[in-house]
mmCIF file of C-alpha atoms and ligand atoms in Angstrom:
data_model
loop_
_atom_site.group_PDB
_atom_site.id
_atom_site.type_symbol
_atom_site.label_atom_id
_atom_site.label_comp_id
_atom_site.label_asym_id
_atom_site.label_seq_id
_atom_site.Cartn_x
_atom_site.Cartn_y
_atom_site.Cartn_z
ATOM 1 C CA MET A 1193 -18.736 -8.009 -50.481
ATOM 2 C CA ASN A 1194 -16.387 -5.664 -52.187
ATOM 3 C CA ARG A 1195 -12.681 -6.312 -51.326
ATOM 4 C CA VAL A 1196 -11.666 -3.314 -48.984
ATOM 5 C CA PHE A 1197 -8.461 -2.420 -47.247
ATOM 6 C CA ASN A 1198 -8.472 -1.722 -43.732
ATOM 7 C CA PHE A 1199 -5.888 0.940 -42.578
ATOM 8 C CA SER A 1200 -7.454 1.378 -39.063
ATOM 9 C CA ALA A 1201 -4.875 1.988 -36.207
ATOM 10 C CA GLY A 1202 -6.589 0.036 -33.888
ATOM 11 C CA PRO A 1203 -8.494 -2.090 -33.246
ATOM 12 C CA ALA A 1204 -7.015 -3.237 -36.369
ATOM 13 C CA MET A 1205 -7.539 -5.361 -39.224
ATOM 14 C CA LEU A 1206 -6.829 -9.169 -38.615
ATOM 15 C CA PRO A 1207 -5.614 -11.794 -40.922
ATOM 16 C CA PRO A 1208 -8.404 -12.750 -43.139
ATOM 17 C CA ALA A 1209 -7.531 -16.650 -43.051
ATOM 18 C CA VAL A 1210 -7.889 -16.272 -38.997
ATOM 19 C CA MET A 1211 -11.377 -14.583 -39.310
ATOM 20 C CA LEU A 1212 -12.562 -17.289 -41.779
ATOM 21 C CA ARG A 1213 -11.217 -19.952 -39.106
ATOM 22 C CA ALA A 1214 -12.825 -18.436 -36.383
ATOM 23 C CA GLN A 1215 -16.084 -17.988 -38.289
ATOM 24 C CA ASN A 1216 -15.925 -21.783 -38.962
ATOM 25 C CA GLU A 1217 -15.419 -22.993 -35.577
ATOM 26 C CA LEU A 1218 -17.586 -20.252 -33.971
ATOM 27 C CA ILE A 1219 -20.687 -22.196 -32.666
ATOM 28 C CA ASN A 1220 -18.785 -25.524 -32.671
ATOM 29 C CA TRP A 1221 -15.330 -25.151 -31.128
ATOM 30 C CA ARG A 1222 -13.354 -28.393 -31.080
ATOM 31 C CA ASP A 1223 -16.606 -30.278 -31.971
ATOM 32 C CA GLY A 1224 -18.004 -29.586 -28.381
ATOM 33 C CA GLY A 1225 -21.048 -28.023 -29.678
ATOM 34 C CA THR A 1226 -20.444 -24.598 -27.989
ATOM 35 C CA SER A 1227 -18.288 -21.747 -28.954
ATOM 36 C CA VAL A 1228 -15.168 -20.943 -27.098
ATOM 37 C CA MET A 1229 -16.648 -18.195 -25.352
ATOM 38 C CA GLU A 1230 -19.314 -20.179 -23.593
ATOM 39 C CA ILE A 1231 -17.126 -22.618 -21.807
ATOM 40 C CA SER A 1232 -15.138 -22.395 -18.602
ATOM 41 C CA HIS A 1233 -11.530 -21.260 -18.816
ATOM 42 C CA ARG A 1234 -10.630 -24.034 -16.198
ATOM 43 C CA GLY A 1235 -11.866 -26.520 -18.596
ATOM 44 C CA LYS A 1236 -9.349 -28.949 -20.461
ATOM 45 C CA ASP A 1237 -9.835 -27.498 -23.759
ATOM 46 C CA PHE A 1238 -9.541 -23.976 -22.685
ATOM 47 C CA VAL A 1239 -6.456 -24.591 -20.389
ATOM 48 C CA GLU A 1240 -4.937 -26.387 -23.761
ATOM 49 C CA MET A 1241 -5.570 -23.607 -26.019
ATOM 50 C CA ALA A 1242 -4.000 -21.106 -23.426
ATOM 51 C CA GLU A 1243 -0.792 -23.324 -22.820
ATOM 52 C CA LYS A 1244 -0.549 -23.505 -26.902
ATOM 53 C CA SER A 1245 -0.836 -19.917 -27.374
ATOM 54 C CA GLU A 1246 1.771 -18.950 -25.127
ATOM 55 C CA GLN A 1247 4.118 -21.627 -26.255
ATOM 56 C CA ASP A 1248 3.518 -20.175 -29.948
ATOM 57 C CA LEU A 1249 4.104 -16.486 -28.735
ATOM 58 C CA ARG A 1250 7.436 -17.732 -26.675
ATOM 59 C CA ASP A 1251 8.409 -19.604 -30.116
ATOM 60 C CA LEU A 1252 7.689 -16.555 -32.322
ATOM 61 C CA MET A 1253 9.449 -14.251 -29.966
ATOM 62 C CA ALA A 1254 12.277 -16.655 -28.781
ATOM 63 C CA VAL A 1255 11.264 -15.633 -24.941
ATOM 64 C CA PRO A 1256 13.851 -16.936 -22.609
ATOM 65 C CA ASP A 1257 13.022 -19.170 -19.673
ATOM 66 C CA ASP A 1258 13.458 -16.821 -17.185
ATOM 67 C CA TYR A 1259 10.634 -14.599 -18.443
ATOM 68 C CA LYS A 1260 6.975 -15.020 -17.344
ATOM 69 C CA VAL A 1261 4.341 -14.501 -20.344
ATOM 70 C CA LEU A 1262 1.103 -13.178 -18.873
ATOM 71 C CA PHE A 1263 -2.432 -12.791 -20.561
ATOM 72 C CA MET A 1264 -4.174 -9.603 -18.937
ATOM 73 C CA GLN A 1265 -6.921 -7.428 -19.158
ATOM 74 C CA GLY A 1266 -7.096 -3.517 -19.508
ATOM 75 C CA GLY A 1267 -5.153 -3.144 -22.942
ATOM 76 C CA GLY A 1268 -2.378 -0.955 -23.177
ATOM 77 C CA ARG A 1269 -3.360 1.733 -20.846
ATOM 78 C CA GLY A 1270 -4.179 -0.860 -18.276
ATOM 79 C CA GLN A 1271 -0.411 -1.401 -18.027
ATOM 80 C CA PHE A 1272 0.455 2.327 -17.948
ATOM 81 C CA ALA A 1273 -0.986 1.563 -14.166
ATOM 82 C CA ALA A 1274 0.141 -2.086 -13.869
ATOM 83 C CA VAL A 1275 3.786 -1.211 -14.489
ATOM 84 C CA PRO A 1276 4.457 1.251 -11.592
ATOM 85 C CA LEU A 1277 2.141 -0.471 -9.307
ATOM 86 C CA ASN A 1278 4.239 -3.820 -9.623
ATOM 87 C CA ILE A 1279 7.939 -2.648 -10.095
ATOM 88 C CA SER A 1280 7.978 0.487 -8.193
ATOM 89 C CA SER A 1281 7.474 1.796 -4.692
ATOM 90 C CA SER A 1282 5.417 4.843 -4.069
ATOM 91 C CA ASN A 1283 8.700 6.962 -3.523
ATOM 92 C CA GLU A 1284 10.869 5.297 -6.169
ATOM 93 C CA THR A 1285 11.699 7.255 -9.566
ATOM 94 C CA SER A 1286 10.584 5.893 -12.827
ATOM 95 C CA LEU A 1287 12.390 7.343 -15.933
ATOM 96 C CA HIS A 1288 10.419 8.137 -19.129
ATOM 97 C CA MET A 1289 11.472 8.897 -22.790
ATOM 98 C CA VAL A 1290 8.528 10.864 -24.229
ATOM 99 C CA THR A 1291 8.528 10.482 -27.962
ATOM 100 C CA GLY A 1292 5.097 10.854 -28.786
ATOM 101 C CA SER A 1293 1.413 10.713 -27.581
ATOM 102 C CA TRP A 1294 1.216 7.255 -25.867
ATOM 103 C CA SER A 1295 4.803 7.427 -23.883
ATOM 104 C CA LYS A 1296 3.141 10.883 -22.637
ATOM 105 C CA GLY A 1297 0.316 9.221 -21.367
ATOM 106 C CA ALA A 1298 2.450 6.686 -19.519
ATOM 107 C CA VAL A 1299 4.050 9.280 -17.372
ATOM 108 C CA SER A 1300 0.843 10.812 -15.899
ATOM 109 C CA GLU A 1301 -0.388 7.438 -14.938
ATOM 110 C CA ALA A 1302 2.839 6.415 -13.502
ATOM 111 C CA ASN A 1303 3.148 9.964 -11.673
ATOM 112 C CA LYS A 1304 0.140 8.683 -9.790
ATOM 113 C CA PHE A 1305 1.992 5.574 -8.250
ATOM 114 C CA ASN A 1306 5.675 6.653 -8.071
ATOM 115 C CA ASN A 1307 7.825 9.663 -8.994
ATOM 116 C CA ALA A 1308 7.780 9.844 -12.647
ATOM 117 C CA VAL A 1309 10.730 11.855 -14.549
ATOM 118 C CA VAL A 1310 11.046 12.638 -18.232
ATOM 119 C CA ILE A 1311 14.557 12.016 -19.627
ATOM 120 C CA GLY A 1312 14.019 12.397 -23.190
ATOM 121 C CA GLU A 1313 11.899 14.079 -25.573
ATOM 122 C CA THR A 1314 11.400 14.189 -29.551
ATOM 123 C CA THR A 1315 13.103 16.925 -31.096
ATOM 124 C CA GLN A 1316 13.194 18.371 -34.678
ATOM 125 C CA ARG A 1317 16.213 17.729 -36.922
ATOM 126 C CA GLU A 1318 16.271 18.937 -40.281
ATOM 127 C CA GLY A 1319 12.720 20.202 -39.740
ATOM 128 C CA LYS A 1320 11.253 16.752 -38.840
ATOM 129 C CA ALA A 1321 10.494 14.749 -35.656
ATOM 130 C CA PHE A 1322 13.537 13.056 -34.576
ATOM 131 C CA VAL A 1323 14.180 10.978 -31.523
ATOM 132 C CA PRO A 1324 17.899 11.342 -29.707
ATOM 133 C CA GLN A 1325 19.152 8.975 -27.193
ATOM 134 C CA PRO A 1326 18.881 10.120 -23.628
ATOM 135 C CA GLU A 1327 21.506 11.877 -21.976
ATOM 136 C CA PRO A 1328 23.695 9.361 -19.848
ATOM 137 C CA SER A 1329 23.838 11.905 -17.106
ATOM 138 C CA ASP A 1330 19.944 12.127 -16.774
ATOM 139 C CA ILE A 1331 19.641 8.268 -16.152
ATOM 140 C CA ASP A 1332 19.478 7.854 -12.462
ATOM 141 C CA GLN A 1333 20.840 4.313 -11.760
ATOM 142 C CA ARG A 1334 18.631 4.284 -8.607
ATOM 143 C CA ALA A 1335 15.421 4.571 -10.844
ATOM 144 C CA ALA A 1336 12.780 1.564 -10.705
ATOM 145 C CA TYR A 1337 12.786 1.397 -14.537
ATOM 146 C CA LEU A 1338 13.144 3.164 -17.777
ATOM 147 C CA HIS A 1339 9.800 3.366 -19.848
ATOM 148 C CA PHE A 1340 9.862 3.852 -23.548
ATOM 149 C CA CYS A 1341 7.709 3.637 -26.396
ATOM 150 C CA PRO A 1342 9.506 1.963 -29.594
ATOM 151 C CA ASN A 1343 6.617 2.728 -31.979
ATOM 152 C CA GLU A 1344 4.585 5.938 -31.569
ATOM 153 C CA THR A 1345 1.049 4.704 -33.217
ATOM 154 C CA VAL A 1346 -0.444 8.224 -33.453
ATOM 155 C CA ASP A 1347 2.729 9.901 -34.319
ATOM 156 C CA GLY A 1348 4.329 7.485 -36.402
ATOM 157 C CA ILE A 1349 7.551 7.739 -34.699
ATOM 158 C CA ALA A 1350 9.962 4.807 -34.172
ATOM 159 C CA PHE A 1351 13.357 4.002 -33.382
ATOM 160 C CA ASP A 1352 14.972 0.510 -33.456
ATOM 161 C CA TRP A 1353 17.837 1.094 -30.609
ATOM 162 C CA LEU A 1354 17.521 0.706 -27.216
ATOM 163 C CA PRO A 1355 18.038 3.417 -24.661
ATOM 164 C CA GLU A 1356 21.699 2.973 -22.790
ATOM 165 C CA SER A 1357 20.235 2.577 -19.317
ATOM 166 C CA GLY A 1358 22.993 1.002 -17.421
ATOM 167 C CA ASP A 1359 21.417 -1.336 -14.702
ATOM 168 C CA VAL A 1360 18.252 0.266 -14.672
ATOM 169 C CA PRO A 1361 15.606 -2.356 -16.525
ATOM 170 C CA LEU A 1362 13.952 -1.327 -19.752
ATOM 171 C CA VAL A 1363 10.129 -1.361 -19.871
ATOM 172 C CA ALA A 1364 8.796 -1.168 -23.599
ATOM 173 C CA ASP A 1365 5.035 -0.371 -24.557
ATOM 174 C CA MET A 1366 5.290 -2.292 -27.942
ATOM 175 C CA SER A 1367 1.415 -2.118 -28.546
ATOM 176 C CA SER A 1368 1.781 -1.283 -31.981
ATOM 177 C CA THR A 1369 5.234 -3.006 -33.161
ATOM 178 C CA ILE A 1370 5.213 -6.441 -30.934
ATOM 179 C CA LEU A 1371 5.747 -9.461 -33.554
ATOM 180 C CA SER A 1372 6.510 -7.041 -36.189
ATOM 181 C CA GLN A 1373 10.060 -7.753 -36.500
ATOM 182 C CA PRO A 1374 12.507 -9.972 -34.330
ATOM 183 C CA ILE A 1375 13.928 -8.383 -31.201
ATOM 184 C CA ASP A 1376 16.180 -9.887 -28.175
ATOM 185 C CA VAL A 1377 13.685 -10.215 -25.389
ATOM 186 C CA SER A 1378 16.743 -10.661 -22.813
ATOM 187 C CA ARG A 1379 17.462 -6.829 -23.209
ATOM 188 C CA TYR A 1380 14.079 -6.029 -21.569
ATOM 189 C CA GLY A 1381 12.740 -6.107 -18.335
ATOM 190 C CA ILE A 1382 9.170 -5.891 -19.463
ATOM 191 C CA ILE A 1383 7.668 -5.814 -22.651
ATOM 192 C CA TYR A 1384 4.137 -5.181 -23.023
ATOM 193 C CA ALA A 1385 1.050 -4.575 -25.448
ATOM 194 C CA GLY A 1386 -2.228 -4.036 -25.915
ATOM 195 C CA ALA A 1387 -3.884 -6.631 -28.254
ATOM 196 C CA GLN A 1388 -5.571 -4.880 -30.591
ATOM 197 C CA LYS A 1389 -2.989 -3.707 -33.135
ATOM 198 C CA ASN A 1390 -0.803 -6.734 -34.050
ATOM 199 C CA ILE A 1391 -2.169 -9.517 -31.764
ATOM 200 C CA GLY A 1392 -6.317 -9.957 -31.788
ATOM 201 C CA PRO A 1393 -9.275 -8.155 -30.386
ATOM 202 C CA SER A 1394 -9.187 -5.627 -27.691
ATOM 203 C CA GLY A 1395 -9.352 -6.255 -24.008
ATOM 204 C CA LEU A 1396 -6.205 -8.199 -23.740
ATOM 205 C CA ALA A 1397 -2.735 -7.351 -22.946
ATOM 206 C CA VAL A 1398 0.264 -9.317 -23.269
ATOM 207 C CA VAL A 1399 3.147 -8.970 -20.489
ATOM 208 C CA ILE A 1400 6.395 -10.364 -20.881
ATOM 209 C CA VAL A 1401 8.315 -9.640 -17.528
ATOM 210 C CA HIS A 1402 11.902 -10.781 -16.150
ATOM 211 C CA GLU A 1403 11.379 -13.015 -13.291
ATOM 212 C CA SER A 1404 13.540 -10.621 -11.238
ATOM 213 C CA LEU A 1405 10.848 -7.891 -11.482
ATOM 214 C CA LEU A 1406 8.153 -10.135 -9.636
ATOM 215 C CA GLY A 1407 7.350 -10.072 -5.968
ATOM 216 C CA LYS A 1408 7.719 -6.210 -5.808
ATOM 217 C CA ALA A 1409 4.306 -4.995 -6.095
ATOM 218 C CA GLN A 1410 2.845 -2.101 -3.941
ATOM 219 C CA SER A 1411 0.448 -3.262 -1.275
ATOM 220 C CA VAL A 1412 -2.397 -1.408 -2.891
ATOM 221 C CA THR A 1413 -2.137 -3.156 -6.166
ATOM 222 C CA PRO A 1414 -5.320 -4.903 -7.252
ATOM 223 C CA SER A 1415 -4.821 -8.144 -7.180
ATOM 224 C CA PHE A 1416 -5.891 -8.823 -10.947
ATOM 225 C CA MET A 1417 -3.047 -6.330 -12.086
ATOM 226 C CA ASP A 1418 -0.594 -7.975 -9.696
ATOM 227 C CA TYR A 1419 2.057 -9.889 -11.907
ATOM 228 C CA THR A 1420 2.947 -12.346 -9.585
ATOM 229 C CA GLN A 1421 -0.700 -13.329 -8.963
ATOM 230 C CA THR A 1422 -1.214 -13.321 -12.653
ATOM 231 C CA ALA A 1423 1.830 -15.642 -13.181
ATOM 232 C CA ASP A 1424 1.130 -17.763 -10.066
ATOM 233 C CA ASN A 1425 -2.453 -18.422 -11.636
ATOM 234 C CA ASN A 1426 -1.335 -19.016 -15.393
ATOM 235 C CA SER A 1427 -3.283 -15.666 -16.241
ATOM 236 C CA MET A 1428 -6.384 -17.100 -14.839
ATOM 237 C CA TYR A 1429 -6.675 -15.449 -11.501
ATOM 238 C CA ASN A 1430 -9.773 -14.038 -12.488
ATOM 239 C CA THR A 1431 -11.963 -14.808 -15.768
ATOM 240 C CA PRO A 1432 -9.353 -13.752 -18.632
ATOM 241 C CA PRO A 1433 -10.965 -12.440 -21.781
ATOM 242 C CA THR A 1434 -11.315 -15.806 -23.248
ATOM 243 C CA PHE A 1435 -12.625 -14.954 -26.901
ATOM 244 C CA SER A 1436 -9.738 -12.324 -27.250
ATOM 245 C CA TRP A 1437 -7.295 -14.869 -26.177
ATOM 246 C CA TYR A 1438 -8.434 -17.737 -28.294
ATOM 247 C CA LEU A 1439 -8.173 -15.285 -31.274
ATOM 248 C CA ALA A 1440 -4.817 -14.231 -30.318
ATOM 249 C CA GLY A 1441 -3.843 -17.814 -30.367
ATOM 250 C CA LEU A 1442 -5.017 -18.148 -33.635
ATOM 251 C CA VAL A 1443 -3.238 -15.146 -34.702
ATOM 252 C CA PHE A 1444 0.109 -16.740 -33.387
ATOM 253 C CA GLU A 1445 -0.679 -19.979 -35.139
ATOM 254 C CA TRP A 1446 -1.140 -18.164 -38.578
ATOM 255 C CA LEU A 1447 2.100 -16.212 -37.875
ATOM 256 C CA LYS A 1448 4.045 -19.200 -37.433
ATOM 257 C CA GLU A 1449 2.646 -20.795 -40.739
ATOM 258 C CA GLU A 1450 3.353 -17.448 -42.870
ATOM 259 C CA GLY A 1451 7.065 -17.940 -41.528
ATOM 260 C CA GLY A 1452 7.365 -16.061 -38.267
ATOM 261 C CA VAL A 1453 8.622 -12.905 -37.326
ATOM 262 C CA GLU A 1454 11.844 -12.969 -39.558
ATOM 263 C CA GLU A 1455 9.643 -13.397 -42.786
ATOM 264 C CA ILE A 1456 6.705 -10.939 -41.505
ATOM 265 C CA ALA A 1457 9.699 -8.436 -41.083
ATOM 266 C CA ARG A 1458 10.624 -8.730 -44.422
ATOM 267 C CA ARG A 1459 7.214 -8.123 -45.815
ATOM 268 C CA ASN A 1460 6.841 -5.157 -43.245
ATOM 269 C CA ASN A 1461 9.815 -3.487 -44.442
ATOM 270 C CA HIS A 1462 8.950 -3.700 -48.161
ATOM 271 C CA LYS A 1463 5.328 -2.356 -47.332
ATOM 272 C CA ALA A 1464 6.668 0.528 -45.452
ATOM 273 C CA GLN A 1465 9.307 1.057 -47.965
ATOM 274 C CA LEU A 1466 6.491 0.957 -50.871
ATOM 275 C CA LEU A 1467 4.704 3.807 -49.106
ATOM 276 C CA TYR A 1468 7.155 5.959 -47.986
ATOM 277 C CA ASN A 1469 8.664 5.881 -51.410
ATOM 278 C CA ALA A 1470 5.501 7.246 -52.774
ATOM 279 C CA ILE A 1471 5.512 10.042 -50.430
ATOM 280 C CA ASP A 1472 9.025 10.985 -50.573
ATOM 281 C CA GLN A 1473 8.832 10.992 -54.520
ATOM 282 C CA SER A 1474 6.459 13.700 -54.627
ATOM 283 C CA ASP A 1475 5.947 17.378 -53.572
ATOM 284 C CA PHE A 1476 2.160 16.445 -53.118
ATOM 285 C CA TYR A 1477 2.530 14.421 -50.007
ATOM 286 C CA ARG A 1478 4.736 14.719 -47.200
ATOM 287 C CA SER A 1479 5.896 12.979 -43.869
ATOM 288 C CA GLN A 1480 6.725 15.255 -40.666
ATOM 289 C CA VAL A 1481 9.255 12.361 -39.300
ATOM 290 C CA HIS A 1482 12.960 12.110 -39.872
ATOM 291 C CA SER A 1483 13.891 9.161 -42.073
ATOM 292 C CA ALA A 1484 15.709 7.903 -38.933
ATOM 293 C CA CYS A 1485 12.613 7.635 -36.989
ATOM 294 C CA ARG A 1486 10.021 6.630 -39.283
ATOM 295 C CA SER A 1487 7.370 3.748 -38.061
ATOM 296 C CA LYS A 1488 7.001 0.659 -40.315
ATOM 297 C CA MET A 1489 3.618 0.114 -38.849
ATOM 298 C CA ASN A 1490 1.842 3.644 -38.566
ATOM 299 C CA VAL A 1491 2.548 6.030 -41.433
ATOM 300 C CA PRO A 1492 1.095 9.758 -40.840
ATOM 301 C CA PHE A 1493 1.552 11.745 -44.227
ATOM 302 C CA GLN A 1494 0.122 14.996 -45.281
ATOM 303 C CA LEU A 1495 -1.116 16.769 -48.386
ATOM 304 C CA ALA A 1496 0.733 19.770 -49.280
ATOM 305 C CA GLU A 1497 -2.654 21.310 -49.751
ATOM 306 C CA PRO A 1498 -4.495 20.377 -46.630
ATOM 307 C CA SER A 1499 -7.903 21.847 -47.973
ATOM 308 C CA LEU A 1500 -7.855 18.307 -49.994
ATOM 309 C CA ASP A 1501 -7.886 16.217 -46.961
ATOM 310 C CA ASP A 1502 -11.527 15.370 -46.762
ATOM 311 C CA LYS A 1503 -11.582 14.739 -50.672
ATOM 312 C CA PHE A 1504 -8.905 12.500 -50.363
ATOM 313 C CA LEU A 1505 -10.139 10.693 -47.496
ATOM 314 C CA SER A 1506 -13.712 10.394 -48.932
ATOM 315 C CA MET A 1507 -12.378 9.120 -52.338
ATOM 316 C CA ALA A 1508 -10.096 6.602 -50.510
ATOM 317 C CA ASP A 1509 -13.095 5.606 -48.900
ATOM 318 C CA GLU A 1510 -14.991 4.715 -51.926
ATOM 319 C CA ALA A 1511 -12.040 3.266 -53.688
ATOM 320 C CA GLY A 1512 -12.145 0.790 -50.674
ATOM 321 C CA LEU A 1513 -9.197 2.169 -48.679
ATOM 322 C CA LYS A 1514 -10.714 2.278 -45.071
ATOM 323 C CA ALA A 1515 -9.812 4.286 -42.103
ATOM 324 C CA LEU A 1516 -7.015 6.488 -43.412
ATOM 325 C CA LYS A 1517 -7.857 9.632 -41.373
ATOM 326 C CA GLY A 1518 -5.188 11.044 -39.336
ATOM 327 C CA HIS A 1519 -5.497 10.907 -35.448
ATOM 328 C CA ARG A 1520 -7.204 14.029 -34.359
ATOM 329 C CA PHE A 1521 -3.944 15.348 -32.606
ATOM 330 C CA VAL A 1522 -1.898 15.209 -35.773
ATOM 331 C CA GLY A 1523 -4.467 15.699 -38.661
ATOM 332 C CA GLY A 1524 -3.715 14.750 -42.508
ATOM 333 C CA MET A 1525 -3.855 10.899 -43.230
ATOM 334 C CA ARG A 1526 -2.545 8.069 -41.589
ATOM 335 C CA ALA A 1527 -2.183 4.266 -43.110
ATOM 336 C CA SER A 1528 -1.526 1.613 -40.453
ATOM 337 C CA ILE A 1529 0.110 -1.167 -42.042
ATOM 338 C CA TYR A 1530 0.347 -3.950 -39.345
ATOM 339 C CA ASN A 1531 1.270 -7.575 -39.816
ATOM 340 C CA ALA A 1532 -2.302 -8.439 -41.235
ATOM 341 C CA MET A 1533 -1.949 -5.967 -44.071
ATOM 342 C CA PRO A 1534 -1.114 -7.470 -47.333
ATOM 343 C CA VAL A 1535 1.365 -5.829 -49.660
ATOM 344 C CA GLU A 1536 -1.665 -5.740 -52.296
ATOM 345 C CA GLY A 1537 -3.205 -3.347 -49.804
ATOM 346 C CA VAL A 1538 -0.407 -1.031 -49.575
ATOM 347 C CA GLN A 1539 0.183 -1.255 -53.387
ATOM 348 C CA ALA A 1540 -3.504 -0.483 -53.839
ATOM 349 C CA LEU A 1541 -3.107 2.798 -51.422
ATOM 350 C CA VAL A 1542 -0.066 3.747 -53.563
ATOM 351 C CA ASP A 1543 -1.625 3.437 -56.777
ATOM 352 C CA PHE A 1544 -4.595 5.504 -55.633
ATOM 353 C CA MET A 1545 -2.255 8.282 -54.095
ATOM 354 C CA SER A 1546 -0.501 8.696 -57.668
ATOM 355 C CA GLU A 1547 -4.096 8.711 -59.089
ATOM 356 C CA PHE A 1548 -5.088 11.536 -56.960
ATOM 357 C CA GLU A 1549 -1.987 13.486 -57.437
ATOM 358 C CA ARG A 1550 -2.631 13.281 -61.214
ATOM 359 C CA THR A 1551 -6.302 14.527 -60.909
ATOM 360 C CA HIS A 1552 -5.474 17.223 -58.038
ATOM 361 C CA GLY A 1553 -1.997 18.253 -58.128
HETATM 362 C C1 PLP B 624 -3.235 1.463 -28.572
HETATM 363 C C2 PLP B 624 -1.829 1.673 -27.726
HETATM 364 C C3 PLP B 624 -2.211 1.892 -26.283
HETATM 365 C C4 PLP B 624 -3.576 1.975 -25.568
HETATM 366 O O1 PLP B 624 -4.171 0.672 -25.770
HETATM 367 P P1 PLP B 624 -5.511 0.457 -24.958
HETATM 368 O O2 PLP B 624 -5.685 -0.789 -25.079
HETATM 369 O O3 PLP B 624 -6.449 1.481 -25.420
HETATM 370 O O4 PLP B 624 -5.407 0.979 -23.294
HETATM 371 C C5 PLP B 624 -0.984 2.180 -25.556
HETATM 372 N N1 PLP B 624 0.065 2.341 -26.171
HETATM 373 C C6 PLP B 624 0.510 2.238 -27.406
HETATM 374 C C7 PLP B 624 1.763 2.529 -28.218
HETATM 375 C C8 PLP B 624 -0.921 2.025 -28.188
HETATM 376 O O5 PLP B 624 -0.544 2.149 -29.632
#
């Protein structure tokens, strides 16, 4: 097999070392003669694995003791419904920053279960997408929570400040940025993430929730989506997606071995800088996102001559640079460079871009 670099936005590439380990122990996990997906989630081995994976995630993110860590089903969008169902009543308000496709999706879902209000949106500054702080006067202190997405996967828009929400708990959709850089968990009410970008296979969602937000679920909340039920049952109220959970655990171990979130953030900064430098240095490539709001995980870029898009994509694919087509909402190209993408992959892309410009510019 030729080496390829997979820039897919999600499900995304996983660390090769993790995939090899999973392959090695696939049919004989822990010398039990079966795979991890063929055994009871209530057995000693699986429970041990589950506990260790939670502890590893707590260590990696320095999760304080007064937070629960939940392994749930239904990915990121499952949480678009679970959050309002768990921490607001049907006549309460939820506040939403809308900075791109995903945070927009969260509003309409929340509005089924509470009164969802948009309080801040992406604007244009110097002709590029820019996210301003929401107006303090827009933040109703009686709101149940303020939802935002610090890294918009489709649009490549990110910001590293927190909305100033007073006493209103912050809820962050970190599906495409969790574990990519250190954060202070204690500033958040809830952090959630679908797994398939930076954690593991799809199907799983990780939820980190402050204990003060438990016990508020609406009476109609399905039990398997209820944070309190999930916490009380160690994320095994119903059968969890065992293989996804196991693989997430391997990714957490890998991340620890690589030096943790600080070290991975250093690499992520370097990777993003390489790619944005290549875009900024040339008139052939452009970014539509303001330099203050550029994602380090998802880098959309356009050709000055969009008629060359198909050629760029097919030649890149032949060169082993896979899945660079931009999201259908945005067009152009997008390189997703999550934790598992090595710097060599980004370097190969940058080299390809320079050669493509030389031969087509
Ligand atoms: C991928 C993604 C989602 C949706 O995840 P699903 O698992 O497909 O529901 C939600 N939010 C963000 C920021 C994402 O990147």
